[in-house]
Amino acid sequence: MPIFALIDCNSFYCSCERICQPELKRVPVVVLSNNDGCVIARTSEVKQLGIPMGAPFFQVRDQLAAAGVVVRSSNYTLYADISNRVMTVMASMLPAIEVYSIDEAWGDMSGVQEDLTEYGKRIRARLLQWVGMPVGVGISTTKTLAKLANWAAKKWPATGGVVDLTDPARQERLLRIAAVSEVWGVGRRLAARLRPLGIETAWDLAQFDIGTLRKTFGVTLERTARELRGISCIGINEGPPPKQAICSSKMFGRKLRDLGPIQEAMATYVTRAAEKLRQQQSLCGALQVSLQTQYHNPELPRYANGLTCPLATPTDDTRDLLAVALRGLRHIYRPGYAYSKCAVLLIDLSQRGEVTPDLFAPAPRRGAERLMSIVDQINKREGRGTVRLGRVPVEPDWGMRRDMMSRCYTTNWDELITVGA
């Protein structure tokens, strides 16, 4: 019988800030989205204040200040590094893991011989000691039940952050008290559609007629109900499938009117998308570029446009991708507008060796694959942007507003944590 564990970091972005800034350990913290727009992470103290997820910062600024809440801009470089450390520790303690998101992963506990609760506590203690990251651990015989067990581990502190739901009797007790909206993949909208059928709790969903669920809501909800019954339908996938499209885009920190700065932004986004493309060992056959003004300001003229640009030969070479993207950008750019965002989307992706080369297409650049590999290695070792195209600026004046961003404590030699008298 398979045994799954879901290990989920608590308030991940806020916990990352606290790891590197001990003075925040007992202080409420929120982290903001790009350009310091909305609240995207909250500690438990902030949740108790009634600050909702996604609240615009300008609306809750005074309330946060009055409550003594520390506000941080998003620091994705720091968060990614700490996430890698968390996943490395998990992988060292479990036979197999499946990274589900930046702050959670599934673990295969089928071969664990000792008490599952105690082993879950060991994982939790090691992550806290080695990385400083608090987590919740849910354990059960299916992924859906493990997810529900993780919810219980975080909801009730008396559990010690670990809930073992492999026992059928314990499963039934939790299913009877858990709202159906807490079930993985259900959510509030689907829960509202289930309510007229008398499905209020996870137990109601597990006991409902499988055929009716499939006919009315589809195979996904049917699979969820089976998993709640203890029938494992979703296994551990150690290597996630490659993405079918890769997008890179951010709002500008200020409105841009001239083509030059917009080209710099496009070069930055193409560089990042190409890195992701090479990480999954894919090639790009076409890309889409887009450009738009802000839609929420009626006083400014509006414009938005996009263009799909095929490539002569599938490639992962940043130089070739950027050349095509800039051609497309010049085609859709119109002077006289205050632009707020541009984007690049890599599409028509394929794995190396899957596509038969076109005999009449231009030959790829000689040594391009090796060059890109060396660039990625250097940037991974020395920090992103150490080696970059000339069009990519170091500190662009159009970059995201992150006025309250913490230092990159773990990825920049000049910003390491220091201990002094």
CSV table of C-alpha atoms in Angstrom, one decimal:
chain,number,residue,atom,x,y,z
A,1,MET,CA,0.0,0.0,0.0
A,2,PRO,CA,1.5,3.4,-1.0
A,3,ILE,CA,2.1,6.0,1.8
A,4,PHE,CA,2.3,9.7,0.8
A,5,ALA,CA,3.4,12.7,2.8
A,6,LEU,CA,2.7,16.3,1.9
A,7,ILE,CA,5.3,18.6,3.4
A,8,ASP,CA,4.2,22.3,3.1
A,9,CYS,CA,6.1,25.3,4.4
A,10,ASN,CA,4.3,27.7,6.7
A,11,SER,CA,3.8,31.2,5.3
A,12,PHE,CA,6.8,30.5,3.0
A,13,TYR,CA,7.7,34.0,1.8
A,14,CYS,CA,7.3,35.4,5.3
A,15,SER,CA,9.3,32.5,6.8
A,16,CYS,CA,12.1,33.1,4.4
A,17,GLU,CA,12.3,36.7,5.6
A,18,ARG,CA,12.4,35.6,9.2
A,19,ILE,CA,15.1,33.0,8.6
A,20,CYS,CA,17.5,35.7,7.5
A,21,GLN,CA,16.3,38.4,9.8
A,22,PRO,CA,16.0,37.0,13.4
A,23,GLU,CA,14.6,40.3,14.6
A,24,LEU,CA,11.4,39.4,12.8
A,25,LYS,CA,10.8,36.1,14.6
A,26,ARG,CA,8.2,37.6,16.9
A,27,VAL,CA,7.0,40.4,14.6
A,28,PRO,CA,4.0,40.2,12.2
A,29,VAL,CA,5.2,40.2,8.6
A,30,VAL,CA,3.6,40.6,5.1
A,31,VAL,CA,5.2,40.2,1.7
A,32,LEU,CA,4.0,42.2,-1.3
A,33,SER,CA,3.6,41.2,-5.0
A,34,ASN,CA,5.4,42.7,-8.0
A,35,ASN,CA,5.7,46.5,-7.8
A,36,ASP,CA,4.5,46.4,-4.2
A,37,GLY,CA,1.0,46.0,-5.4
A,38,CYS,CA,-0.8,43.4,-3.2
A,39,VAL,CA,-0.4,41.3,-0.1
A,40,ILE,CA,0.7,37.8,-1.2
A,41,ALA,CA,2.0,36.3,2.1
A,42,ARG,CA,1.0,36.8,5.7
A,43,THR,CA,2.1,35.5,9.0
A,44,SER,CA,-0.5,34.1,11.4
A,45,GLU,CA,-0.7,37.4,13.4
A,46,VAL,CA,-1.6,39.3,10.2
A,47,LYS,CA,-4.3,36.8,9.3
A,48,GLN,CA,-5.8,37.4,12.7
A,49,LEU,CA,-6.0,41.1,11.9
A,50,GLY,CA,-8.4,40.2,9.1
A,51,ILE,CA,-6.0,41.3,6.3
A,52,PRO,CA,-7.1,39.2,3.3
A,53,MET,CA,-4.8,37.6,0.7
A,54,GLY,CA,-4.5,39.8,-2.3
A,55,ALA,CA,-5.5,43.0,-0.5
A,56,PRO,CA,-4.1,46.1,-2.4
A,57,PHE,CA,-1.3,47.5,-0.3
A,58,PHE,CA,-2.5,51.1,-0.6
A,59,GLN,CA,-5.8,50.1,1.0
A,60,VAL,CA,-4.3,48.3,4.1
A,61,ARG,CA,-1.1,50.4,4.5
A,62,ASP,CA,-2.3,52.4,7.5
A,63,GLN,CA,-3.8,49.4,9.2
A,64,LEU,CA,-0.6,47.4,8.8
A,65,ALA,CA,1.4,50.4,10.2
A,66,ALA,CA,-0.9,50.8,13.2
A,67,ALA,CA,-0.5,47.1,14.0
A,68,GLY,CA,3.3,47.2,13.8
A,69,VAL,CA,3.4,44.9,10.8
A,70,VAL,CA,6.7,44.7,9.0
A,71,VAL,CA,6.2,45.0,5.2
A,72,ARG,CA,8.7,43.4,2.7
A,73,SER,CA,8.8,43.6,-1.1
A,74,SER,CA,9.0,40.2,-2.8
A,75,ASN,CA,12.6,38.8,-3.0
A,76,TYR,CA,12.3,35.9,-5.4
A,77,THR,CA,16.0,35.2,-5.6
A,78,LEU,CA,16.1,34.6,-1.8
A,79,TYR,CA,12.9,32.5,-1.8
A,80,ALA,CA,14.1,30.3,-4.7
A,81,ASP,CA,17.4,29.6,-2.9
A,82,ILE,CA,15.7,28.7,0.4
A,83,SER,CA,13.2,26.5,-1.5
A,84,ASN,CA,16.1,24.6,-3.0
A,85,ARG,CA,17.6,24.0,0.4
A,86,VAL,CA,14.2,22.8,1.7
A,87,MET,CA,13.8,20.3,-1.2
A,88,THR,CA,17.4,19.0,-0.7
A,89,VAL,CA,16.7,18.2,2.9
A,90,MET,CA,13.4,16.4,2.0
A,91,ALA,CA,15.2,14.4,-0.7
A,92,SER,CA,17.8,13.3,1.8
A,93,MET,CA,15.1,11.8,4.1
A,94,LEU,CA,12.7,10.2,1.7
A,95,PRO,CA,13.0,7.6,-1.0
A,96,ALA,CA,11.4,9.9,-3.6
A,97,ILE,CA,9.9,13.4,-3.7
A,98,GLU,CA,7.8,15.3,-6.2
A,99,VAL,CA,8.2,19.1,-6.0
A,100,TYR,CA,4.7,20.5,-6.2
A,101,SER,CA,5.4,24.2,-5.9
A,102,ILE,CA,8.1,26.5,-4.5
A,103,ASP,CA,6.9,25.8,-0.9
A,104,GLU,CA,5.6,22.2,-0.9
A,105,ALA,CA,6.4,18.7,-2.1
A,106,TRP,CA,5.0,15.2,-2.0
A,107,GLY,CA,7.2,12.5,-0.4
A,108,ASP,CA,7.0,8.7,-0.8
A,109,MET,CA,6.9,7.1,2.7
A,110,SER,CA,6.0,3.6,1.5
A,111,GLY,CA,9.4,2.2,2.6
A,112,VAL,CA,9.5,3.9,6.0
A,113,GLN,CA,9.7,1.2,8.7
A,114,GLU,CA,9.4,3.3,11.9
A,115,ASP,CA,6.3,5.1,13.3
A,116,LEU,CA,5.1,7.5,10.6
A,117,THR,CA,4.2,10.3,13.0
A,118,GLU,CA,7.6,10.2,14.6
A,119,TYR,CA,9.3,10.2,11.2
A,120,GLY,CA,7.2,13.1,10.1
A,121,LYS,CA,8.3,14.9,13.3
A,122,ARG,CA,12.0,14.1,12.4
A,123,ILE,CA,11.5,15.7,8.9
A,124,ARG,CA,9.9,18.7,10.5
A,125,ALA,CA,12.7,19.1,13.1
A,126,ARG,CA,15.5,18.7,10.6
A,127,LEU,CA,14.0,21.3,8.3
A,128,LEU,CA,13.7,23.7,11.2
A,129,GLN,CA,17.2,23.0,12.4
A,130,TRP,CA,19.1,22.9,9.1
A,131,VAL,CA,17.1,25.5,7.1
A,132,GLY,CA,15.0,27.3,9.7
A,133,MET,CA,11.8,26.6,7.9
A,134,PRO,CA,8.6,25.6,9.8
A,135,VAL,CA,6.5,23.1,7.9
A,136,GLY,CA,3.4,21.0,8.3
A,137,VAL,CA,3.4,17.3,7.4
A,138,GLY,CA,0.3,15.4,6.3
A,139,ILE,CA,0.6,11.6,5.9
A,140,SER,CA,-1.9,9.1,4.3
A,141,THR,CA,-2.6,6.5,1.8
A,142,THR,CA,-3.6,8.8,-1.1
A,143,LYS,CA,-2.4,12.3,-2.1
A,144,THR,CA,-5.8,13.8,-1.5
A,145,LEU,CA,-6.0,12.4,2.0
A,146,ALA,CA,-2.4,13.5,2.7
A,147,LYS,CA,-3.3,17.1,1.6
A,148,LEU,CA,-6.2,17.0,3.9
A,149,ALA,CA,-4.0,15.7,6.7
A,150,ASN,CA,-1.6,18.6,6.1
A,151,TRP,CA,-4.5,21.0,6.4
A,152,ALA,CA,-5.4,19.5,9.8
A,153,ALA,CA,-1.7,19.7,10.9
A,154,LYS,CA,-1.7,23.4,10.3
A,155,LYS,CA,-5.2,24.1,11.7
A,156,TRP,CA,-4.7,22.4,15.1
A,157,PRO,CA,-1.4,23.2,16.8
A,158,ALA,CA,-2.0,20.4,19.2
A,159,THR,CA,-1.0,18.0,16.4
A,160,GLY,CA,2.6,19.2,16.6
A,161,GLY,CA,2.5,20.0,12.9
A,162,VAL,CA,2.2,16.3,11.9
A,163,VAL,CA,-1.0,14.3,11.2
A,164,ASP,CA,-0.9,10.6,10.2
A,165,LEU,CA,-4.1,9.8,8.4
A,166,THR,CA,-3.4,6.2,7.4
A,167,ASP,CA,-5.8,4.7,9.9
A,168,PRO,CA,-9.4,4.4,8.3
A,169,ALA,CA,-11.1,5.4,11.6
A,170,ARG,CA,-9.0,8.6,11.8
A,171,GLN,CA,-9.7,9.3,8.1
A,172,GLU,CA,-13.5,9.1,8.7
A,173,ARG,CA,-13.3,11.4,11.8
A,174,LEU,CA,-11.4,14.1,9.8
A,175,LEU,CA,-13.6,13.8,6.7
A,176,ARG,CA,-16.7,14.3,8.7
A,177,ILE,CA,-15.5,17.6,10.1
A,178,ALA,CA,-13.6,19.0,7.1
A,179,ALA,CA,-15.6,21.3,4.8
A,180,VAL,CA,-15.7,20.1,1.2
A,181,SER,CA,-14.0,23.3,0.2
A,182,GLU,CA,-10.8,22.2,2.0
A,183,VAL,CA,-10.5,19.2,-0.2
A,184,TRP,CA,-7.6,19.4,-2.7
A,185,GLY,CA,-9.0,20.6,-6.1
A,186,VAL,CA,-12.4,21.6,-4.9
A,187,GLY,CA,-12.3,25.1,-3.6
A,188,ARG,CA,-15.1,27.6,-2.9
A,189,ARG,CA,-16.7,27.8,-6.4
A,190,LEU,CA,-17.0,24.1,-6.9
A,191,ALA,CA,-18.2,23.7,-3.2
A,192,ALA,CA,-21.0,26.1,-4.0
A,193,ARG,CA,-22.1,23.8,-6.9
A,194,LEU,CA,-21.9,20.7,-4.7
A,195,ARG,CA,-23.9,22.2,-1.8
A,196,PRO,CA,-27.4,21.7,-3.6
A,197,LEU,CA,-26.6,18.0,-3.8
A,198,GLY,CA,-26.1,17.8,-0.1
A,199,ILE,CA,-22.4,17.6,-0.2
A,200,GLU,CA,-21.2,19.8,2.6
A,201,THR,CA,-18.2,17.9,4.0
A,202,ALA,CA,-15.3,15.8,2.6
A,203,TRP,CA,-17.2,12.8,4.0
A,204,ASP,CA,-20.3,13.7,1.9
A,205,LEU,CA,-18.1,13.8,-1.2
A,206,ALA,CA,-16.4,10.5,-0.5
A,207,GLN,CA,-19.8,8.8,0.0
A,208,PHE,CA,-21.5,10.3,-3.0
A,209,ASP,CA,-22.4,8.2,-6.1
A,210,ILE,CA,-19.2,8.0,-8.2
A,211,GLY,CA,-21.1,7.7,-11.5
A,212,THR,CA,-23.1,10.8,-10.8
A,213,LEU,CA,-20.0,12.8,-9.9
A,214,ARG,CA,-18.3,11.7,-13.2
A,215,LYS,CA,-21.3,12.5,-15.3
A,216,THR,CA,-22.0,15.9,-13.7
A,217,PHE,CA,-18.6,17.2,-12.8
A,218,GLY,CA,-16.1,15.1,-14.8
A,219,VAL,CA,-13.4,12.6,-14.2
A,220,THR,CA,-11.3,14.9,-12.0
A,221,LEU,CA,-13.9,15.1,-9.2
A,222,GLU,CA,-14.6,11.4,-9.5
A,223,ARG,CA,-10.9,10.7,-8.9
A,224,THR,CA,-10.9,13.0,-5.9
A,225,ALA,CA,-13.8,11.1,-4.4
A,226,ARG,CA,-12.1,7.8,-4.9
A,227,GLU,CA,-8.9,9.2,-3.3
A,228,LEU,CA,-11.0,10.3,-0.3
A,229,ARG,CA,-12.2,6.7,0.0
A,230,GLY,CA,-8.6,5.6,0.3
A,231,ILE,CA,-8.1,4.4,-3.4
A,232,SER,CA,-4.8,5.8,-4.7
A,233,CYS,CA,-5.3,7.3,-8.2
A,234,ILE,CA,-2.3,9.7,-8.3
A,235,GLY,CA,1.2,8.4,-7.9
A,236,ILE,CA,4.5,10.1,-7.2
A,237,ASN,CA,5.9,11.8,-10.3
A,238,GLU,CA,9.6,12.5,-9.6
A,239,GLY,CA,10.2,14.4,-12.8
A,240,PRO,CA,7.4,16.8,-13.7
A,241,PRO,CA,6.6,16.9,-17.5
A,242,PRO,CA,8.2,19.7,-19.4
A,243,LYS,CA,6.1,22.8,-19.8
A,244,GLN,CA,4.3,23.3,-23.2
A,245,ALA,CA,4.8,27.0,-23.1
A,246,ILE,CA,7.1,29.4,-21.1
A,247,CYS,CA,6.1,33.0,-20.3
A,248,SER,CA,8.2,35.8,-18.9
A,249,SER,CA,6.7,39.1,-18.1
A,250,LYS,CA,6.4,41.8,-15.3
A,251,MET,CA,4.9,45.2,-15.0
A,252,PHE,CA,7.3,48.0,-15.4
A,253,GLY,CA,8.2,50.0,-12.4
A,254,ARG,CA,7.2,53.2,-14.3
A,255,LYS,CA,5.5,53.9,-17.6
A,256,LEU,CA,7.7,53.6,-20.6
A,257,ARG,CA,7.2,55.6,-23.8
A,258,ASP,CA,10.4,55.2,-25.7
A,259,LEU,CA,11.3,52.0,-27.6
A,260,GLY,CA,14.8,51.7,-26.1
A,261,PRO,CA,13.9,50.9,-22.5
A,262,ILE,CA,11.1,48.5,-23.7
A,263,GLN,CA,13.7,46.6,-25.7
A,264,GLU,CA,15.9,46.3,-22.6
A,265,ALA,CA,12.9,44.9,-20.7
A,266,MET,CA,12.2,42.5,-23.6
A,267,ALA,CA,15.8,41.4,-23.6
A,268,THR,CA,15.6,40.7,-19.8
A,269,TYR,CA,12.4,38.7,-20.1
A,270,VAL,CA,13.7,36.6,-23.1
A,271,THR,CA,16.9,35.8,-21.2
A,272,ARG,CA,14.9,34.5,-18.3
A,273,ALA,CA,12.6,32.5,-20.5
A,274,ALA,CA,15.5,31.0,-22.4
A,275,GLU,CA,17.1,29.9,-19.1
A,276,LYS,CA,13.9,28.1,-18.2
A,277,LEU,CA,13.7,26.5,-21.7
A,278,ARG,CA,17.2,25.1,-21.3
A,279,GLN,CA,16.5,23.9,-17.7
A,280,GLN,CA,13.9,21.5,-19.1
A,281,GLN,CA,16.1,20.7,-22.2
A,282,SER,CA,13.5,22.0,-24.7
A,283,LEU,CA,13.8,23.8,-28.0
A,284,CYS,CA,11.5,26.7,-29.0
A,285,GLY,CA,9.9,26.7,-32.5
A,286,ALA,CA,8.0,30.0,-32.2
A,287,LEU,CA,7.4,32.9,-29.7
A,288,GLN,CA,4.8,35.5,-29.1
A,289,VAL,CA,5.6,39.1,-28.0
A,290,SER,CA,3.1,41.5,-26.6
A,291,LEU,CA,3.0,45.1,-25.4
A,292,GLN,CA,0.3,47.0,-23.5
A,293,THR,CA,-0.6,50.1,-21.7
A,294,GLN,CA,-2.4,50.2,-18.3
A,295,TYR,CA,-6.1,49.6,-18.6
A,296,HIS,CA,-7.2,51.0,-15.2
A,297,ASN,CA,-6.4,54.6,-16.0
A,298,PRO,CA,-9.1,56.1,-18.2
A,299,GLU,CA,-7.1,59.4,-18.5
A,300,LEU,CA,-4.4,57.7,-20.6
A,301,PRO,CA,-4.9,56.4,-24.2
A,302,ARG,CA,-5.0,52.6,-24.3
A,303,TYR,CA,-3.2,50.3,-26.7
A,304,ALA,CA,-2.4,46.6,-26.7
A,305,ASN,CA,-1.0,44.3,-29.4
A,306,GLY,CA,0.8,41.0,-29.8
A,307,LEU,CA,2.5,39.1,-32.6
A,308,THR,CA,3.4,35.4,-33.1
A,309,CYS,CA,6.9,35.0,-34.6
A,310,PRO,CA,8.0,31.6,-36.0
A,311,LEU,CA,11.7,30.6,-35.8
A,312,ALA,CA,13.5,29.2,-38.8
A,313,THR,CA,15.0,26.4,-36.7
A,314,PRO,CA,13.9,25.3,-33.2
A,315,THR,CA,16.5,26.6,-30.7
A,316,ASP,CA,17.3,27.4,-27.1
A,317,ASP,CA,20.0,30.0,-28.0
A,318,THR,CA,19.1,33.3,-26.2
A,319,ARG,CA,20.7,35.3,-29.0
A,320,ASP,CA,18.4,33.9,-31.7
A,321,LEU,CA,15.3,34.1,-29.5
A,322,LEU,CA,16.0,37.7,-28.7
A,323,ALA,CA,16.7,38.7,-32.3
A,324,VAL,CA,13.2,37.4,-33.3
A,325,ALA,CA,11.5,38.9,-30.2
A,326,LEU,CA,13.0,42.4,-30.9
A,327,ARG,CA,11.8,42.2,-34.5
A,328,GLY,CA,8.3,41.4,-33.4
A,329,LEU,CA,8.5,44.2,-30.7
A,330,ARG,CA,9.5,46.8,-33.3
A,331,HIS,CA,6.5,45.7,-35.4
A,332,ILE,CA,3.9,46.2,-32.7
A,333,TYR,CA,5.3,49.3,-31.0
A,334,ARG,CA,3.5,52.5,-31.5
A,335,PRO,CA,4.9,55.9,-30.3
A,336,GLY,CA,2.8,58.1,-28.2
A,337,TYR,CA,1.6,55.6,-25.6
A,338,ALA,CA,2.7,55.1,-21.9
A,339,TYR,CA,3.4,51.4,-21.8
A,340,SER,CA,3.1,49.4,-18.5
A,341,LYS,CA,4.0,45.9,-19.6
A,342,CYS,CA,5.6,43.7,-22.2
A,343,ALA,CA,5.8,39.9,-22.4
A,344,VAL,CA,7.3,37.0,-24.3
A,345,LEU,CA,5.8,33.6,-24.6
A,346,LEU,CA,7.8,30.7,-25.9
A,347,ILE,CA,5.6,28.2,-27.7
A,348,ASP,CA,5.8,25.2,-30.1
A,349,LEU,CA,8.3,23.6,-27.6
A,350,SER,CA,9.9,20.2,-28.3
A,351,GLN,CA,12.6,18.1,-26.6
A,352,ARG,CA,16.0,17.7,-28.2
A,353,GLY,CA,16.0,14.9,-30.7
A,354,GLU,CA,12.2,15.0,-31.2
A,355,VAL,CA,12.2,17.2,-34.3
A,356,THR,CA,13.6,16.3,-37.7
A,357,PRO,CA,15.8,19.2,-38.9
A,358,ASP,CA,14.7,21.1,-42.0
A,359,LEU,CA,17.2,20.6,-44.8
A,360,PHE,CA,16.5,24.1,-46.2
A,361,ALA,CA,16.6,26.0,-42.9
A,362,PRO,CA,19.7,27.9,-41.8
A,363,ALA,CA,22.1,25.8,-39.9
A,364,PRO,CA,22.3,26.5,-36.1
A,365,ARG,CA,25.2,28.6,-34.8
A,366,ARG,CA,28.3,26.5,-34.4
A,367,GLY,CA,29.0,25.8,-30.7
A,368,ALA,CA,25.7,27.5,-29.5
A,369,GLU,CA,24.6,24.6,-27.3
A,370,ARG,CA,28.0,24.5,-25.5
A,371,LEU,CA,28.1,28.3,-25.1
A,372,MET,CA,24.7,28.5,-23.6
A,373,SER,CA,25.6,25.6,-21.2
A,374,ILE,CA,28.7,27.4,-20.0
A,375,VAL,CA,26.8,30.7,-19.5
A,376,ASP,CA,24.1,28.9,-17.4
A,377,GLN,CA,26.8,27.2,-15.3
A,378,ILE,CA,28.6,30.5,-14.6
A,379,ASN,CA,25.3,32.3,-13.7
A,380,LYS,CA,24.3,29.4,-11.5
A,381,ARG,CA,27.6,29.5,-9.6
A,382,GLU,CA,28.2,33.3,-9.5
A,383,GLY,CA,24.7,34.6,-9.5
A,384,ARG,CA,22.1,35.3,-12.2
A,385,GLY,CA,23.2,38.0,-14.7
A,386,THR,CA,26.9,37.5,-14.1
A,387,VAL,CA,27.2,36.7,-17.9
A,388,ARG,CA,24.4,38.3,-19.9
A,389,LEU,CA,23.7,39.9,-23.3
A,390,GLY,CA,24.7,43.5,-23.7
A,391,ARG,CA,21.1,44.6,-24.1
A,392,VAL,CA,20.3,43.4,-20.5
A,393,PRO,CA,21.0,46.2,-18.0
A,394,VAL,CA,22.3,45.6,-14.5
A,395,GLU,CA,20.0,48.0,-12.7
A,396,PRO,CA,17.3,49.2,-15.0
A,397,ASP,CA,15.4,52.3,-14.1
A,398,TRP,CA,12.2,50.6,-15.4
A,399,GLY,CA,12.5,47.7,-13.0
A,400,MET,CA,9.9,46.6,-10.5
A,401,ARG,CA,9.3,48.9,-7.6
A,402,ARG,CA,10.6,47.0,-4.6
A,403,ASP,CA,11.2,49.7,-2.1
A,404,MET,CA,11.1,47.4,1.0
A,405,MET,CA,13.0,44.5,-0.3
A,406,SER,CA,15.4,42.7,2.0
A,407,ARG,CA,18.9,41.7,1.0
A,408,CYS,CA,19.8,38.5,-1.0
A,409,TYR,CA,21.4,37.0,2.1
A,410,THR,CA,22.2,33.6,0.7
A,411,THR,CA,23.0,34.4,-3.0
A,412,ASN,CA,25.1,37.5,-3.0
A,413,TRP,CA,28.6,37.7,-1.5
A,414,ASP,CA,28.1,41.4,-0.6
A,415,GLU,CA,24.9,40.7,1.2
A,416,LEU,CA,25.7,37.7,3.4
A,417,ILE,CA,24.4,37.5,6.9
A,418,THR,CA,26.9,39.0,9.3
A,419,VAL,CA,27.3,38.3,13.0
A,420,GLY,CA,28.8,41.1,15.1
A,421,ALA,CA,29.2,42.2,18.6
